[in-house]
Amino acid sequence: MNQFIKTDPWLLVEERFDPARVKSSESLFALGNGVMGGRANFEEPYSGESLQGNYIGAIYYPDKTRVGWWKNGYPEYFAKVLNSAFWIGVGVEVDGEPLDLARVEVLAFRRELDMRRSVLTRRMTVRMPSGVEVEAEIVRFLSLQRRELGVIRYAVRPLNKAAEITFAPFIDADVRNTDANYDEKFWEPVATDGDAVQSRTKKSGFDVAWAQRVVLDGAEFRCDTKPERVCHSASVRREAGEWAVLYKYAGICSSLNHKPGELMAAARAVAADGAAAGFDALLKEQETAWAARWHSCDIEIGGDDAAQQGIRFCIFMLLQTYTGVDTRLNIGPKGFTGEKYGGVTYWDTEAYCLPFYMATAGPQVARELLVYRYNQLDKAIENAAKLGFHSGAALYPMVTINGEECHNEWEITFEEIHRNGAIAYAIFNYIRYTGDKNYLAEGGAEVLLSIARFWAQRITWSEARKQYVMLGVTGPNEYENNVNNNWYTSYIACWCLRYAAEAVAWVRENSPEAYAAICAKRSFDEQAETARWLEIDRNMYLGEDRELGIFLQQDGYLDKEQVLVKDLDPAERPINQKWSWDRILRSCFIKQADVLQGLYLFRDRFDEGTLRRNFDFYEARTVHESSLSPCVHTILAAQLGLMDKAYELYLRTARLDLDDYNREVEEGCHVTSMAGSWLAVVEGFGGMRIVDGVLSLEPRLPEAWQRLAFRIDYRGRVLSVEATHNRAIVSCEGEPVEILLCGERLKVDGRTERSMK
Ligand code: BGC
């Protein structure tokens, strides 16, 4: 563990400048407003080590795939999240010497990210080579209210003598990705003119324009703009102790929302409107907009400040990454904090993130995530066709931005097909939570039947077993590839087949017009197809070991040498950095929840004994080398009453990035796993579940916590849940609602309290 960030309930604070930490802090202090975001790079040019990153949601570049051994079926390209123009630039000179933190003496440094309002502030005092001491305070935010606006206030004052301060605010559109496969630049210039620049992505043809409006009291700006770089400069003289304050308003507009020919004007208008409103008013707007976002999703943890900061950071990052305003956007594993992973949408969205947005941002936002996949259904059918599937079978990609597969490792691209199950499950989960069953008629059933068609073709009849089997798959545990009968994959496939059959029957009965349209559009013969689906479900092989009373992760799992994680030498961990891949594949060690992922999703179908036996067996063999893993185990441990275990696992998720457990936060934060931390608190310690269509809350706190309070948006109301070790209180804003509180069915009208059993 590496505690560099000060513990505080609402702030991220670092109190010293450490060049070795710059890249890590750039990830942690990143800003986003759901449609764009960027790393916390310094505004002024910095010649030390840094990873520049400014990203605009859904703007990507199809980078030609690079693999050693090309396998038919691989995608031609990998959609890269694009590093875009460095719009935050503000060059600063003091008496002609550049303020570059790598070249001046840093006397004091404090950086603060206020999570309540998404505002980044940096204060520092430096000694310039000339001996002038200078204090600077920089405030930056991306407006949540005006999604195309970025705002900077850069204040500088000399401390020990009068000096001339030169500001050179700039936008640099000549940028690259560090992860380019062929070292290519992904952007080409379109135009640069005065205060605006426009670039176009090669191949994908997205246009983006950036414009700046700058204000510095008492100064005239000179325009130093040149191709791909907008720059203005102005100098002012200040006495010792007297501030010079620059305001920069940047408009960032893309062809996703504007006609390419109108982009520069649009970006200028955004910047000009920002300047007209002024910094203080914009900051107020920002505070109000963020307060409204926090209202339905805050979590308070009493008695554990580190856990409090950890969970707020997770919620904050999720809010910065996705707000559901646009169906073309999604939640990348690194959000707007880094390039790594490319693509954007993984199964992480459905399996981990959807419940967070569903319970905090309202049904419409969650629905947008489902519609994203609905809009990509035809691409998923094409994707399956490339692998030889037919008749409208859909295989959603492992990674995508526009619906096409981007991943290119055969054992994952072709075999990690359980992702299709998560996409179907998300529809079920959404309807179960929101009650919006109509979604089946409005897209859900089409997705489900296309996924069911895939499973019906993907299984094989085994003459030897006289059962259907699922050959050559990779389960969630990526430390096993090309296995047969991965229990989780087969189980979720069967569930999909049944659920798809139910869904189309529901649409037939409740929405005949939609049913007729679906049958025509998808050439769907309900009777014949669903009969086959249900026959497969009845005859599917699902591995079990009756003696141990556990489900078998895959065929042959018990042939492996059964070593436990507790007996691994700590020096050999993480095994993915210390062992050869061959050794990992042959070992029994599990990267992330696999069988237990299934027990978590389908908890109601298994009794406690089954859960306990499987938990004891698989937890002991799981190394949790995916950040998506400990949260699932936390929830199951809490359901089993193993509170110490639950807490120990929880600590690995909530502060993973803040404390840089994996020593890789400099590449970006693990945004999707932050949704897992939310699940661990709300579903694990808060005991939130839907039981027979009713919201159930059964809080159970870890020893270290005195109090847990959280808010959820449930069917049009905001419910506040507060729990201590012996009491649970639920308050409802809105119409009274029926829930299960600690097992008792009751109506919450105002405030309701129950003692724990
Ligand atoms: C995990 C996958 C996950 C991906 C992106 C991998 O390490 O094994 O389950 O989808 O990261 O977060």
mmCIF file with all atom_site columns, C-alpha atoms and ligand atoms in Angstrom, residues 333 341 346-348 398 416 476 478 591-592 626 628 672, ligand 1:
data_model
loop_
_atom_site.group_PDB
_atom_site.id
_atom_site.type_symbol
_atom_site.label_atom_id
_atom_site.label_alt_id
_atom_site.label_comp_id
_atom_site.label_asym_id
_atom_site.label_entity_id
_atom_site.label_seq_id
_atom_site.pdbx_PDB_ins_code
_atom_site.Cartn_x
_atom_site.Cartn_y
_atom_site.Cartn_z
_atom_site.occupancy
_atom_site.B_iso_or_equiv
_atom_site.pdbx_formal_charge
_atom_site.auth_seq_id
_atom_site.auth_comp_id
_atom_site.auth_asym_id
_atom_site.auth_atom_id
_atom_site.pdbx_PDB_model_num
ATOM   1  C CA . PRO A 1 333 ? -12.576 0.431   -17.716 1.00 0.00 ? 333 PRO A CA 1
ATOM   2  C CA . TYR A 1 341 ? -7.593  -1.004  -22.661 1.00 0.00 ? 341 TYR A CA 1
ATOM   3  C CA . TYR A 1 346 ? -16.732 -4.438  -21.855 1.00 0.00 ? 346 TYR A CA 1
ATOM   4  C CA . TRP A 1 347 ? -19.094 -6.786  -20.011 1.00 0.00 ? 347 TRP A CA 1
ATOM   5  C CA . ASP A 1 348 ? -18.064 -4.648  -17.032 1.00 0.00 ? 348 ASP A CA 1
ATOM   6  C CA . MET A 1 398 ? -15.632 -8.444  -25.762 1.00 0.00 ? 398 MET A CA 1
ATOM   7  C CA . GLU A 1 416 ? -14.950 -15.501 -23.537 1.00 0.00 ? 416 GLU A CA 1
ATOM   8  C CA . PRO A 1 476 ? -14.649 -14.969 -16.305 1.00 0.00 ? 476 PRO A CA 1
ATOM   9  C CA . GLU A 1 478 ? -9.073  -15.661 -17.625 1.00 0.00 ? 478 GLU A CA 1
ATOM   10 C CA . LYS A 1 591 ? -8.033  -14.757 -11.451 1.00 0.00 ? 591 LYS A CA 1
ATOM   11 C CA . GLN A 1 592 ? -11.517 -13.547 -10.587 1.00 0.00 ? 592 GLN A CA 1
ATOM   12 C CA . SER A 1 626 ? -8.767  -8.645  -11.583 1.00 0.00 ? 626 SER A CA 1
ATOM   13 C CA . LEU A 1 628 ? -13.591 -6.884  -10.641 1.00 0.00 ? 628 LEU A CA 1
ATOM   14 C CA . THR A 1 672 ? -15.573 -0.084  -13.834 1.00 0.00 ? 672 THR A CA 1
HETATM 15 C C1 . BGC B 2 .   ? -10.925 -8.809  -16.621 1.00 0.00 ? 1   BGC B C1 1
HETATM 16 C C2 . BGC B 2 .   ? -12.194 -8.770  -17.462 1.00 0.00 ? 1   BGC B C2 1
HETATM 17 C C3 . BGC B 2 .   ? -12.574 -7.319  -17.672 1.00 0.00 ? 1   BGC B C3 1
HETATM 18 C C4 . BGC B 2 .   ? -11.427 -6.502  -18.249 1.00 0.00 ? 1   BGC B C4 1
HETATM 19 C C5 . BGC B 2 .   ? -11.736 -5.020  -18.339 1.00 0.00 ? 1   BGC B C5 1
HETATM 20 C C6 . BGC B 2 .   ? -9.851  -7.992  -17.307 1.00 0.00 ? 1   BGC B C6 1
HETATM 21 O O1 . BGC B 2 .   ? -8.682  -8.005  -16.518 1.00 0.00 ? 1   BGC B O1 1
HETATM 22 O O2 . BGC B 2 .   ? -10.485 -10.148 -16.492 1.00 0.00 ? 1   BGC B O2 1
HETATM 23 O O3 . BGC B 2 .   ? -13.233 -9.462  -16.788 1.00 0.00 ? 1   BGC B O3 1
HETATM 24 O O4 . BGC B 2 .   ? -13.678 -7.258  -18.540 1.00 0.00 ? 1   BGC B O4 1
HETATM 25 O O5 . BGC B 2 .   ? -10.283 -6.647  -17.434 1.00 0.00 ? 1   BGC B O5 1
HETATM 26 O O6 . BGC B 2 .   ? -12.002 -4.483  -17.077 1.00 0.00 ? 1   BGC B O6 1
#
